[in-house]
């Protein structure tokens, strides 16, 4: 362990409550059966991932990407953009020149 | 449907057919019609294709024929027929990623690799089937039915680029593009008896590739010979302003000097890659390849890659984490599937119902896994640790390449398995045990067909896997061409 805020999952795997919380974060609507299936799958996968906990990684710098490549900055000038009509043609719901979405704010407003 | 052999055959490869076209032995138009006829006969069985781009292909062929007639310059791939994995954007037809989420999605732009193939004179004939969003090793997780292996239609072609591999193996096209995040070009190439090449991370632009694991994804060719793979790679590789992770290193003419001299090759055999967990026939094919190299004068050295098995664990933290982030864009608002609206429903509900309807089981599983390992309380234990192990894996390769020029092992532990084998997720993921670490370290790797094994009365292709240091594609392809030649004798 390299940080006190982070603990590996209980050997029994994530709880149903944790799976439900994760599904909410992932914007997935799972029913009870879906949650149970996900718990079974994630438990088996995380058990395999636990192979990593036996390795000594003390002092090893995390490597988020291969090689030491860095993003190149582009000149701050306008480039080609898609025409508005093209963008609107891709949208599943349109009202006039706008993409239609459900009400964003709750009844009380914000 | 039976394929006759799984050995490389450069007399029947893409470059031979380019030569046929350029020398006037056949027109591009005839080539397109022949390919469409082959596909019409075979694809109802193997299901390698989503949309065929017949009119686009006919139009390109007509232009190529006219160009040749005028005596104008023709590109290096002129008259070749290439299929495109359906997670690479084209401004014609649909780009579905084999997902209900993108069932009707039509990209308004071409991926950089598409622009470059067109500029090289290739005819792009269709979009190939894949595991949804490139997540899978069997091409069974497809919205519109599984792909079948042309060598044994009751078996999988591998995945996720299974449609591309099957289309090449069945001779529907001269070559195909795939994408490889953990073995998705090389594993189906091995299962279908084709060459499959994943270049170094950063060599080929990912602009227009629908993102799965952004630090792992790389586009590459599936082909009938190593020289074809080199030719396609040279056409698509190189710096692209639209992908800031592409390298500005020069792309060499990889086979300008022909195959490598085996007597000057140091070939490392990872001890961890030849073991009793492999199918016995896979080990025999590998041993045969090693014997041929040794007999030709190559120096064979045993090397250690002790983190081989931990690679799968590392991958199944990093890749789902990146996928869970990349796939947040599919929310039913700007493009793609949107769930039917329900009166009184808010935006969050719409997101969740849209994503649950639009994504299949495997994609939902990986999004959940990725979200879990990135969530507060687990980030360090899983994600950060996996990134630390990633560095250890890279260091392990660096040590191995001090002892050898290329590494050689099996591409997969087994030949193609039956469709519907219903492997549990971990067993399925272990198909990639020899391929994922190339993506984790970002190095180039390639599978070439090396023999056949008997399995339940069927003769199934087996591939061997070559890996080289980052940006050493020229050395890797030259070594692969040498081995290909030795195996063809």
PDB file of N, CA and C in Angstrom, chain A residues 1-8, chain B residues 377-378 380-381 384:
ATOM      1  N   UNK A   1       0.837  -1.199   0.000  1.00  0.00           N
ATOM      2  CA  UNK A   1       0.000   0.000   0.000  1.00  0.00           C
ATOM      3  C   UNK A   1       0.872   1.249   0.000  1.00  0.00           C
ATOM      4  N   UNK A   2       0.463   2.201  -0.766  1.00  0.00           N
ATOM      5  CA  UNK A   2       1.240   3.425  -0.836  1.00  0.00           C
ATOM      6  C   UNK A   2       0.467   4.620  -0.296  1.00  0.00           C
ATOM      7  N   UNK A   3      -0.760   4.405   0.074  1.00  0.00           N
ATOM      8  CA  UNK A   3      -1.542   5.536   0.570  1.00  0.00           C
ATOM      9  C   UNK A   3      -2.531   5.033   1.605  1.00  0.00           C
ATOM     10  N   UNK A   4      -2.716   5.832   2.636  1.00  0.00           N
ATOM     11  CA  UNK A   4      -3.603   5.394   3.702  1.00  0.00           C
ATOM     12  C   UNK A   4      -5.074   5.504   3.330  1.00  0.00           C
ATOM     13  N   UNK A   5      -5.383   6.255   2.253  1.00  0.00           N
ATOM     14  CA  UNK A   5      -6.806   6.433   1.953  1.00  0.00           C
ATOM     15  C   UNK A   5      -7.359   5.302   1.103  1.00  0.00           C
ATOM     16  N   UNK A   6      -6.503   4.371   0.762  1.00  0.00           N
ATOM     17  CA  UNK A   6      -6.914   3.399  -0.233  1.00  0.00           C
ATOM     18  C   UNK A   6      -6.668   1.983   0.256  1.00  0.00           C
ATOM     19  N   UNK A   7      -7.706   1.184   0.246  1.00  0.00           N
ATOM     20  CA  UNK A   7      -7.599  -0.197   0.706  1.00  0.00           C
ATOM     21  C   UNK A   7      -8.046  -1.129  -0.408  1.00  0.00           C
ATOM     22  N   UNK A   8      -7.375  -2.290  -0.541  1.00  0.00           N
ATOM     23  CA  UNK A   8      -7.885  -3.241  -1.517  1.00  0.00           C
ATOM     24  C   UNK A   8      -9.247  -3.751  -1.083  1.00  0.00           C
TER      25      UNK A   8
ATOM     26  N   UNK B 377     -11.216   5.708  -2.520  1.00  0.00           N
ATOM     27  CA  UNK B 377     -11.014   4.581  -1.618  1.00  0.00           C
ATOM     28  C   UNK B 377     -10.317   3.416  -2.284  1.00  0.00           C
ATOM     29  N   UNK B 378     -10.375   3.328  -3.601  1.00  0.00           N
ATOM     30  CA  UNK B 378      -9.745   2.201  -4.292  1.00  0.00           C
ATOM     31  C   UNK B 378      -8.696   2.627  -5.313  1.00  0.00           C
ATOM     32  N   UNK B 380      -5.768   4.181  -5.245  1.00  0.00           N
ATOM     33  CA  UNK B 380      -4.362   3.835  -5.018  1.00  0.00           C
ATOM     34  C   UNK B 380      -4.143   2.328  -5.035  1.00  0.00           C
ATOM     35  N   UNK B 381      -5.076   1.602  -4.433  1.00  0.00           N
ATOM     36  CA  UNK B 381      -4.900   0.151  -4.305  1.00  0.00           C
ATOM     37  C   UNK B 381      -4.940  -0.535  -5.671  1.00  0.00           C
ATOM     38  N   UNK B 384      -3.399   3.204  -9.202  1.00  0.00           N
ATOM     39  CA  UNK B 384      -2.030   3.685  -9.033  1.00  0.00           C
ATOM     40  C   UNK B 384      -1.048   2.517  -9.010  1.00  0.00           C
TER      41      UNK B 384
END
